XYZ file of C-alpha atoms in Angstrom:
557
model
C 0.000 0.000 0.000
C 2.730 2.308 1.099
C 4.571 1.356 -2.027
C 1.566 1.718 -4.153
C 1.219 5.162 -3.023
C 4.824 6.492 -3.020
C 4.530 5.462 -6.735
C 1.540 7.461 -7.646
C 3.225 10.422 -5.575
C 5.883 10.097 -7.992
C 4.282 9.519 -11.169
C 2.301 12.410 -10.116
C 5.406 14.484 -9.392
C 6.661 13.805 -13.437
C 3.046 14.241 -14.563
C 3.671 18.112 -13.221
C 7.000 18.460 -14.658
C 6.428 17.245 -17.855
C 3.632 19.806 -17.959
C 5.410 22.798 -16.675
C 7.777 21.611 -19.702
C 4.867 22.103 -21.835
C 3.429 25.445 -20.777
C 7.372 26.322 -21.656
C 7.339 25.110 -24.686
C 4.151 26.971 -25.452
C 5.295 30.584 -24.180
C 8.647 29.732 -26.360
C 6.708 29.224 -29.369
C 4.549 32.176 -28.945
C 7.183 34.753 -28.325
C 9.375 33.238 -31.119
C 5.627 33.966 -33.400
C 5.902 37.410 -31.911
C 9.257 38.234 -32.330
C 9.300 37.080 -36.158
C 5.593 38.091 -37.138
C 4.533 35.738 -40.595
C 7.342 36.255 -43.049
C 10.103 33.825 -41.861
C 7.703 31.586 -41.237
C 6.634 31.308 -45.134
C 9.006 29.347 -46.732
C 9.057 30.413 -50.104
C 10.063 34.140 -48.688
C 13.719 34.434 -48.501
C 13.524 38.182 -49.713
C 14.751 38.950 -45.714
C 17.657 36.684 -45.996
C 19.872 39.659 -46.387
C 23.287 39.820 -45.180
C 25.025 37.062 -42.935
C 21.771 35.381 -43.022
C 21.681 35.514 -47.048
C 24.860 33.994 -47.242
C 24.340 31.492 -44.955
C 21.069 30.626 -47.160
C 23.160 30.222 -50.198
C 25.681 27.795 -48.270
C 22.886 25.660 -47.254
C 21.626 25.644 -50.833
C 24.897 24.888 -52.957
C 26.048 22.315 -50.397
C 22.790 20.435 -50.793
C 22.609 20.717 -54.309
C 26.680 19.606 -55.066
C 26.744 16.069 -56.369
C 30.457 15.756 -55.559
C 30.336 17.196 -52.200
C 33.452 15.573 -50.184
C 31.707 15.715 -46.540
C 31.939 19.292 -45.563
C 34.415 20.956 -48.450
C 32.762 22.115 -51.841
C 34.073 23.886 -54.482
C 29.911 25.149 -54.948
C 31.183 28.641 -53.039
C 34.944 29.096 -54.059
C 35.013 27.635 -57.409
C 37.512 25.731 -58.780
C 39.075 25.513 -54.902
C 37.472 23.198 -52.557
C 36.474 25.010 -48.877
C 35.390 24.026 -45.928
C 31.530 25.153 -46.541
C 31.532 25.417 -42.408
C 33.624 28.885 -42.909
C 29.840 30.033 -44.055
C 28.384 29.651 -40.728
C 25.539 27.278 -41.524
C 25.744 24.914 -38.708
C 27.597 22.044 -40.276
C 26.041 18.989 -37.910
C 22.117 20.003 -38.680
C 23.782 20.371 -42.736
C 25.099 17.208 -42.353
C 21.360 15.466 -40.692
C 19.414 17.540 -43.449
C 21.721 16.110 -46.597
C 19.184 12.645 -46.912
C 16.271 15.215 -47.034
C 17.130 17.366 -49.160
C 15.342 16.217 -52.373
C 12.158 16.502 -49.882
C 12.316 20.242 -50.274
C 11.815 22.615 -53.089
C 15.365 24.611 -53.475
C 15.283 28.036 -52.370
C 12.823 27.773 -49.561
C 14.325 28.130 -46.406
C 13.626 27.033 -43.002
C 15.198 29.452 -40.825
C 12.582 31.166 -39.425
C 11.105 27.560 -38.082
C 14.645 26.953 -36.612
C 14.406 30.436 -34.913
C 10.981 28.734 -32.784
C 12.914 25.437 -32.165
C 15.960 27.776 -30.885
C 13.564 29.256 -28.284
C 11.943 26.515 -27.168
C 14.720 24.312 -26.424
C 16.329 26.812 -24.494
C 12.754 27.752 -22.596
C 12.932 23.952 -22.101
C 16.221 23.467 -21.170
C 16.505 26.223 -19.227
C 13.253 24.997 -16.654
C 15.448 21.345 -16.734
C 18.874 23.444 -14.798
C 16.093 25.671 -12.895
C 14.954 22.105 -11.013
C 17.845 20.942 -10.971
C 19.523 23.771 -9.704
C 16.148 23.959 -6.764
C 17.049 20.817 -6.033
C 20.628 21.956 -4.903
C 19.523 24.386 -2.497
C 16.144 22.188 -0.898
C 13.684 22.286 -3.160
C 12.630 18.910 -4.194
C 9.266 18.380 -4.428
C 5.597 20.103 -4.545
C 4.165 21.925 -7.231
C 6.124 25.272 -5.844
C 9.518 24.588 -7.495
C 8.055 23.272 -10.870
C 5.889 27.381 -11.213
C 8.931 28.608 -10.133
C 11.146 26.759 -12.731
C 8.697 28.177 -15.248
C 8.846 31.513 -14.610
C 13.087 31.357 -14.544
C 12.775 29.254 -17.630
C 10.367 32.240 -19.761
C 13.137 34.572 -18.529
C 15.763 32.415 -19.551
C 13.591 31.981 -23.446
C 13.093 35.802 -23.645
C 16.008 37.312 -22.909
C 16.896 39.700 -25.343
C 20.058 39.041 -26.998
C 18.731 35.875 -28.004
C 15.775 37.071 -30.284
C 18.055 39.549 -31.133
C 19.874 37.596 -33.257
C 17.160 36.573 -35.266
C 17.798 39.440 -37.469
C 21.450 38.403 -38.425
C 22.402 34.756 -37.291
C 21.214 31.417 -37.249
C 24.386 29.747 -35.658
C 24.235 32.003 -33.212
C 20.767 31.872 -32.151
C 21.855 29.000 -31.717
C 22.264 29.300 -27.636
C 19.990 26.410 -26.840
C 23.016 24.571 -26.288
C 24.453 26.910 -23.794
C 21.608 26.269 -21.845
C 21.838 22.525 -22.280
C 25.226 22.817 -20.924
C 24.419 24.335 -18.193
C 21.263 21.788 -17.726
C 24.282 18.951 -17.984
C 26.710 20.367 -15.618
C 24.365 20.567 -13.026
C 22.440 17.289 -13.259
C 25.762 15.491 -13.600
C 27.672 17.436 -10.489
C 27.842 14.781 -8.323
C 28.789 11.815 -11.162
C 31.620 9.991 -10.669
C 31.157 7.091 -13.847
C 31.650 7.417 -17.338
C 28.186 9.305 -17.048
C 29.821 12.083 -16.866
C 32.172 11.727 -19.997
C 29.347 11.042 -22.115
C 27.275 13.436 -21.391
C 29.516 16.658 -20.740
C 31.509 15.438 -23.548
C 28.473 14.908 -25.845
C 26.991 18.168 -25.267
C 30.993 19.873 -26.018
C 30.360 17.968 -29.543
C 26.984 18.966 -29.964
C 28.391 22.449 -29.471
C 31.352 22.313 -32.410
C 28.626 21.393 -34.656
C 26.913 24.337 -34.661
C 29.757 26.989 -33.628
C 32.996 27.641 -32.627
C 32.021 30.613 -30.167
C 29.059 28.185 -28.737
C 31.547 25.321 -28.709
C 34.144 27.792 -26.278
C 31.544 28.811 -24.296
C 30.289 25.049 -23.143
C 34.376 24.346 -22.746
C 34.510 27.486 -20.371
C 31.589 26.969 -18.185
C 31.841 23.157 -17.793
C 36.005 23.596 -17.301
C 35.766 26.048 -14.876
C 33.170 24.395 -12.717
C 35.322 21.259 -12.726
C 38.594 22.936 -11.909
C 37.099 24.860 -9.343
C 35.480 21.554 -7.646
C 39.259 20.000 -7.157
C 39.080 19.470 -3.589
C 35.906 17.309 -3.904
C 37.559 15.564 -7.375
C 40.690 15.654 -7.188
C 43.468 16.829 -9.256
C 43.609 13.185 -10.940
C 39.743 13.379 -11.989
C 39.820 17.268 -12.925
C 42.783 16.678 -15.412
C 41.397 13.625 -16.924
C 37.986 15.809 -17.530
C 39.742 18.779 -18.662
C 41.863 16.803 -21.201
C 38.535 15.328 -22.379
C 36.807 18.000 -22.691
C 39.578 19.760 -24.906
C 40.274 16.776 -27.257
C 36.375 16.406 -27.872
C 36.647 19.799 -28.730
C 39.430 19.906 -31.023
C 38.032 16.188 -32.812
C 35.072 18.050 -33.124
C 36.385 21.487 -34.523
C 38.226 19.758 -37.185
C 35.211 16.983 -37.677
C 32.983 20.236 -38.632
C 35.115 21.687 -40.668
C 36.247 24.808 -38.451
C 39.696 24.242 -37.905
C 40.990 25.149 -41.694
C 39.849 28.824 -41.453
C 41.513 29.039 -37.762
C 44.782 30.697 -39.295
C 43.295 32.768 -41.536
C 44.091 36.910 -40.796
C 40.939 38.123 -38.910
C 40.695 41.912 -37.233
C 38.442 43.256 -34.849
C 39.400 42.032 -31.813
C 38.233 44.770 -28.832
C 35.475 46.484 -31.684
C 33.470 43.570 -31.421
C 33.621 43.841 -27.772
C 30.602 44.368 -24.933
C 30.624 47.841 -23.076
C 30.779 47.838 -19.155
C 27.009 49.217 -20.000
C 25.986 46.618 -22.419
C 23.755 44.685 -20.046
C 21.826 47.410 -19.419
C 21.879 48.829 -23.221
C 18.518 48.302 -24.559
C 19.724 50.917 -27.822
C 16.703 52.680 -26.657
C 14.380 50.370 -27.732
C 12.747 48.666 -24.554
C 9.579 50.117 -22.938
C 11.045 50.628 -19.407
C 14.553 50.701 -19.895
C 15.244 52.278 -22.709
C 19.122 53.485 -22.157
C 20.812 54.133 -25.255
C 24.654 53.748 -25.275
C 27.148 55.382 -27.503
C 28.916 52.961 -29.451
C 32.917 53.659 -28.376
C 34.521 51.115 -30.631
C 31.840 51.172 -33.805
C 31.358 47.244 -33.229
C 29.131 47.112 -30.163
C 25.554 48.053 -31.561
C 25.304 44.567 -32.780
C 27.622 42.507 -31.655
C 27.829 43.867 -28.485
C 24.296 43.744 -27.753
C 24.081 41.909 -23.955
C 20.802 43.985 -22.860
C 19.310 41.316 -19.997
C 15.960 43.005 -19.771
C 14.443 45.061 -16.937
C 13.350 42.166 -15.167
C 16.431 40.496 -15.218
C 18.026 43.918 -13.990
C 15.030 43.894 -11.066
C 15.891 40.110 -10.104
C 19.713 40.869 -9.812
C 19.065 44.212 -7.697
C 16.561 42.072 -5.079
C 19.098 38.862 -5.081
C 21.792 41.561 -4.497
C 20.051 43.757 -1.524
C 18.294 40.078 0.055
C 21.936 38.938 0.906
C 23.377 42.086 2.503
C 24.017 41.112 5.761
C 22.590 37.792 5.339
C 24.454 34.216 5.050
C 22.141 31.779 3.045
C 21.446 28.374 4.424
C 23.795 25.738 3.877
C 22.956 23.816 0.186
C 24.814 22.483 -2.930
C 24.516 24.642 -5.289
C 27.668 25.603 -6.928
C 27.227 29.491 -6.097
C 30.939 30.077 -5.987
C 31.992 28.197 -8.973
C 28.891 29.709 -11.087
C 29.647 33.098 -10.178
C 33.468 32.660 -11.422
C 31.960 31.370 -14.807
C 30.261 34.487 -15.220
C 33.196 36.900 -13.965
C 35.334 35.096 -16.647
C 32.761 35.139 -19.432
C 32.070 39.210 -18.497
C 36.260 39.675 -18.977
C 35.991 37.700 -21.586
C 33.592 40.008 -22.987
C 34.817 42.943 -22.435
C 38.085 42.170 -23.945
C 41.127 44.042 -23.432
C 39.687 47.187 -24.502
C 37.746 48.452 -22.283
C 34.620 50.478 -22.649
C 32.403 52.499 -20.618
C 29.503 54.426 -22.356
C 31.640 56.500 -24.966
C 35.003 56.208 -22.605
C 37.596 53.221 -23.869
C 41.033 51.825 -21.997
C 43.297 49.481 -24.221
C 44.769 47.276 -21.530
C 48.262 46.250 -23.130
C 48.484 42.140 -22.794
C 51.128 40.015 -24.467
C 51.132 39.528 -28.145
C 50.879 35.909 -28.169
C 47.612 36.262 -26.037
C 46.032 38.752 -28.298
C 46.654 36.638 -31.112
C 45.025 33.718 -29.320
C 42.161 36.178 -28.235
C 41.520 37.535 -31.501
C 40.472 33.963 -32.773
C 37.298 34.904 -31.133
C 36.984 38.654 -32.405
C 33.269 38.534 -32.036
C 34.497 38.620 -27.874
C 30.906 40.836 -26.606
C 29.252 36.794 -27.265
C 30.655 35.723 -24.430
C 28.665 37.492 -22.360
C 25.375 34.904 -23.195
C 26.932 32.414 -20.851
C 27.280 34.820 -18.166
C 23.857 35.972 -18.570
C 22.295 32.417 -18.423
C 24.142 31.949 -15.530
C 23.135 34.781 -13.679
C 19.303 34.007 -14.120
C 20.150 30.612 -12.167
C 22.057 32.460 -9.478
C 19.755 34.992 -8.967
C 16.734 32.616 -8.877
C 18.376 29.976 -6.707
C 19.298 32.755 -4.399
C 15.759 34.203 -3.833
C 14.921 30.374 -3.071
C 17.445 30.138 -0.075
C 16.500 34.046 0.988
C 12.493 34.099 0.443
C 11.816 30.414 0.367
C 10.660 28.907 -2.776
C 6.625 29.946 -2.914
C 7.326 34.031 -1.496
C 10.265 33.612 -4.638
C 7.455 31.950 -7.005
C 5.378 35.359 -6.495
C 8.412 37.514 -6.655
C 9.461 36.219 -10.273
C 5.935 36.425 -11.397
C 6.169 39.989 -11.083
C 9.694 39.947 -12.202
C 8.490 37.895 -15.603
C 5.782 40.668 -15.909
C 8.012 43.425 -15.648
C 10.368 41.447 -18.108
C 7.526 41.016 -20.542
C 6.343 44.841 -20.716
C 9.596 46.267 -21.161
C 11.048 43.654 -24.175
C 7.696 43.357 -26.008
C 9.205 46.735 -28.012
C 12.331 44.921 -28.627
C 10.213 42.479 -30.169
C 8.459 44.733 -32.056
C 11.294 46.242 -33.326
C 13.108 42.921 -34.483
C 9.983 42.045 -36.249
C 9.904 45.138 -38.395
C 13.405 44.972 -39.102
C 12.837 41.290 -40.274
C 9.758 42.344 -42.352
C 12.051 44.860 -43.765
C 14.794 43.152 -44.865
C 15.306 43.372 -48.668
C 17.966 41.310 -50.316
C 20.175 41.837 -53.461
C 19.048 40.304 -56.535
C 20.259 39.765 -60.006
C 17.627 39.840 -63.097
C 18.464 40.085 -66.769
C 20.469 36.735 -66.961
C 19.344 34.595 -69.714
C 19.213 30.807 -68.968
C 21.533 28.522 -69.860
C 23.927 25.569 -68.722
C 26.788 27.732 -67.780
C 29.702 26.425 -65.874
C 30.257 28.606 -63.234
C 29.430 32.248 -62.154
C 32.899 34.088 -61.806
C 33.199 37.536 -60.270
C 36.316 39.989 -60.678
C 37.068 41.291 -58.219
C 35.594 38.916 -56.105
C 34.195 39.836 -53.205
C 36.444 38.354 -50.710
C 39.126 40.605 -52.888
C 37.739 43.680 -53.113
C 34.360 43.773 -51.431
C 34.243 48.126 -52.355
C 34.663 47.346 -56.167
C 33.155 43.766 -56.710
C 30.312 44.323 -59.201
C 26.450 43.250 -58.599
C 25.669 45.577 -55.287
C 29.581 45.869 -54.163
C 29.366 45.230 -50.231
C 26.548 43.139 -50.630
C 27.184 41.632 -53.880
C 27.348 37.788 -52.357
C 23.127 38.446 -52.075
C 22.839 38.515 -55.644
C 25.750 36.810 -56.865
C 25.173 33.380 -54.400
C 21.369 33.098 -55.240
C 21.944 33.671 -58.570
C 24.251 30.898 -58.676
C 22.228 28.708 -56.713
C 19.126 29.608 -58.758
C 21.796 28.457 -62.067
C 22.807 25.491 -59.850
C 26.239 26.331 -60.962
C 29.304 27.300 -58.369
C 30.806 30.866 -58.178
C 34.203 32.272 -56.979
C 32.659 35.410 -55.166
C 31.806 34.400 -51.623
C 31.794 35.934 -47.960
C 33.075 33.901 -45.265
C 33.995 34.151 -41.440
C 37.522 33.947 -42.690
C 39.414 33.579 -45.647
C 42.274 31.252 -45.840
C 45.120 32.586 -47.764
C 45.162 30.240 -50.012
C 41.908 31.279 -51.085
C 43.186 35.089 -51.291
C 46.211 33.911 -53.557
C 43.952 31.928 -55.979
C 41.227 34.048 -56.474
C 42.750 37.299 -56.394
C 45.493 36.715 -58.935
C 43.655 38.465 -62.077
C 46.683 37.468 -64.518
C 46.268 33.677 -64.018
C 42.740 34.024 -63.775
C 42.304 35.593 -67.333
C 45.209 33.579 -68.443
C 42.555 31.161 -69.884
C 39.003 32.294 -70.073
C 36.196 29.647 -69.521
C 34.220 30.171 -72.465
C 31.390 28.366 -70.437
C 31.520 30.546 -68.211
C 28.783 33.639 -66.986
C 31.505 36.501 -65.824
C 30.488 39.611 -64.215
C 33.186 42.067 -63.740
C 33.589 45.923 -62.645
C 34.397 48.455 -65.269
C 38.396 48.627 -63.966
C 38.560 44.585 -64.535
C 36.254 45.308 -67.948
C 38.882 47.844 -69.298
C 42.213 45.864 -69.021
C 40.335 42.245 -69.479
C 37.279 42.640 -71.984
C 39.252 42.202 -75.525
C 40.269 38.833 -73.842
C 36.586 38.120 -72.528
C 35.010 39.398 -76.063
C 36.616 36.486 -77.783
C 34.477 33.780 -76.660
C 31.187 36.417 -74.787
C 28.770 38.760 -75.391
C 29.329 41.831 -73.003
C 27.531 44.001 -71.474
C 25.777 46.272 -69.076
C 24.771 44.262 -66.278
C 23.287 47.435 -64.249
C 22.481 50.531 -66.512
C 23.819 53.626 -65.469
C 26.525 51.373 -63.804
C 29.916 50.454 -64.965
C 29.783 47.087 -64.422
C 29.915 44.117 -67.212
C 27.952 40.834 -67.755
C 29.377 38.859 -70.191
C 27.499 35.688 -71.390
C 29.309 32.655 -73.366
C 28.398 33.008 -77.433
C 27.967 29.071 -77.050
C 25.023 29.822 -74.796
């Protein structure tokens, strides 16, 4: 009987959980509908695939459609050379699961804007998973109290801004589900002393390279640290064995994906791309209650520097602050010192080493060999997500120990509501912007069975000059030759290898022999010292009019 009953209890107890995991999933959904409004969520629109996210469209297209695709390299974006097509940022694993299924969909719908709702709704999901377990840690086990309070950190968790933010630029990078997973991991598997642990920290590091290098260092950070800093309960025998795993996974799975052959290419940036000291609390003067507007001090930070939490975040951290001043919390075992060194790292981290306040900026001198590592990972205001993550778990764990868990259920409740009033305009505005959008296209090109689409200067040599919308040419030159189903040499990637630069930007060997099966577009500069050559086997001319720039089309056509 006793038995009987302590079953039911608990089948009752993941009955509740596994609906609080639905009324997630649910909120997720409807904020990512919000956020996006109907037109990435038609997929025969691509017109706002502009920019990073156009290119990214165009990888996803040409490496689906290349016959002699050698696992991740294709020559589709960087014809006649073969390159990694990872360099494009398309999230090589989910490439890689959607290759069988690819003659299932029409080419040139995309699916992005669905992937933007599953983004929010595994991290709404995994995010409630680390609140329990985290509630656990500090006493609170069962009872329908933890599971609304694990739903109210978990909304914050799926709405916080600099997630939906990057709807309007980046799929890999909305992408920050998996932070969330890892922090979900770390703390379910704290106490694990098997091969449990291997697998599953290990499997979520992989998970991470397939999707992105910056998500990939992130996981490696927060799940290193919180092992190094648990030595005394480990050991140093245990800790290096887990840190050496969890850097060879990451390394097997940086070159697996592709990554590692564009990790010596010449990148800049490093300290523009950074977060200001105000960032978290930078809305760009957007929000409805917070609406602080910082100045940019590097000319990076508007974007990539965008870390605004949300005025309900800012609210929680203020009360978790104030409830401890004076006050020791109960004894528990949640990793509050560990967890707060993650996110002092990932802040630093963040900030790089120039440092920015408002308009104000110090350049903190550090060795070069460091700043060459550092720079790597120019995009450096990203690292900021983890710490924010982080913080939502502190904050709400330590409102549990201070207030007890039902006074902190009806103290996030207002929290979530003062989080939902002032992002909804954030919202708004992303969806607008989205709706806006309005990428580069390329009419007047007759059909045929060309060869290849070849661009000089390419854009990856000269992005001012390149012909067919100059900085934005890859738009209209990639979809054009997706929609031809033919490769191109033009392309825009994360980095260039120099092998890549040699090749492509060596006009004498390139006209050297022209493909007379080839579609060339060229600026008027290339068009004035290369058309007689070009005129011998095409038909040239205007692509744009009003424009010097050149199409020339094979005679064989």
């Amino acid at each position: 009987m006793i038995r009987a009953s302590v079953l039911a209890f608990a089948a009752q107890g993941r009955t509740i959980r596994a609906l609080g995991a639905l009324i997630v999933v649910v909120f997720a959904a409807a904020w990512a509908r919000y956020v996006l409004g109907p037109v990435p969520l038609d997929v025969n629109d691509t017109h706002w695939l502009w920019g990073d996210l156009s290119q990214v469209h165009t990888a996803w297209r040409q490496y689906l459609a290349d016959p002699d695709v050698a696992w991740l390299a294709s020559t589709r974006m960087s014809y006649p050379l073969p390159l990694s097509i990872s360099l494009f940022d398309p999230m090589p694993l989910l490439l890689l699961l959607a290759r069988p299924l690819a003659s299932f969909a029409d080419p040139g719908t995309q699916y992005f804007g669905y992937y933007f709702v599953a983004c929010l709704a595994l991290q709404g999901v995994f995010g409630y998973m680390a609140t329990l377990s985290a509630l656990t840690r500090v006493g609170a086990r069962e009872g329908i109290a933890p599971v609304l309070l694990a739903i109210l950190s978990a909304v914050l968790i799926a709405s916080v801004p600099y997630t939906f933010y990057r709807f309007q630029g980046h799929t890999a990078l909305s992408s920050q589900w998996v932070l969330v997973l890892s922090i979900w991991v770390t703390l379910a598997t704290l106490d694990e002393r098997t091969v449990r642990w291997y697998l599953v920290n290990c499997g979520v590091v992989l998970l991470a390279t397939g999707l992105n290098p910056y998500l990939a260092l992130m996981v490696c950070i927060s799940g290193g640290l919180m092992t190094l800093l648990r030595v005394s309960v480990l050991g140093r025998g245990e800790v290096a064995r887990r840190l050496v795993a969890m850097a060879l996974v990451a390394a097997i799975g940086l070159a697996l994906f592709g990554f590692i052959g564009g990790s010596t290419a010449h990148s800049g940036g490093y300290g523009v791309y950074s977060m200001n000291l105000l960032g978290p609390f930078d809305s760009h003067g957007i929000a409805r209650l917070l609406p602080l507007d910082v100045p940019d001090a590097t000319g990076g930070q508007v974007f990539e520097g965008y870390t605004y939490l949300g005025a309900g975040i800012l609210m929680l951290g203020a009360v978790s602050l104030l409830a401890f001043v004076n006050h020791r919390g109960a004894a528990n075992r949640f990793p509050f010192l560990p967890a707060l060194a993650i996110v002092l790292l990932c802040v630093a981290l963040a900030i790089s080493a120039t440092v920015t306040l408002a308009s104000h900026s110090l350049e903190i001198p550090i060795p070069r060999a460091v700043t060459y590592l550092l720079s790597r990972f120019r995009g450096s205001g990203r690292f900021f997500w983890m710490a924010g993550f982080w913080l939502v778990l502190l904050c709400v764990c330590a409102c549990a120990l201070r207030f007890g868990v039902r006074r902190a259920t009806a103290l996030l409740t207002v929290v979530v509501a003062v989080q939902i009033a002032d992002i909804s305009t954030i919202g708004t505005n992303v969806r607008e912007t989205i709706a806006s959008g309005s990428a580069l296209r390329i009419d007047g090109i007759p059909a045929g069975n060309y060869s290849a689409v070849l661009v000089y200067p390419a854009w990856q040599c000269d992005h001012e000059h390149t012909p067919a919308g100059g900085v934005r040419n890859y738009e209209a030159v990639g979809d054009l030759a997706a929609r031809l189903n033919v490769p191109t040499n033009n392309f825009y990637a994360a980095r260039t290898p120099a092998d890549q630069t040699a090749y492509h930007c060596d006009y004498d060997a390139r006209f050297a022999t022209v493909d007379p099966h080839a579609l060339y577009l060229v600026s008027g500069q290339v068009y004035a010292s290369r058309g007689e050559a070009l005129r011998l086997s095409h038909e040239c001319s205007l692509l744009t009019e009003g424009q010097d720039e050149w199409k020339c089309i094979p005679k064989a056509n």
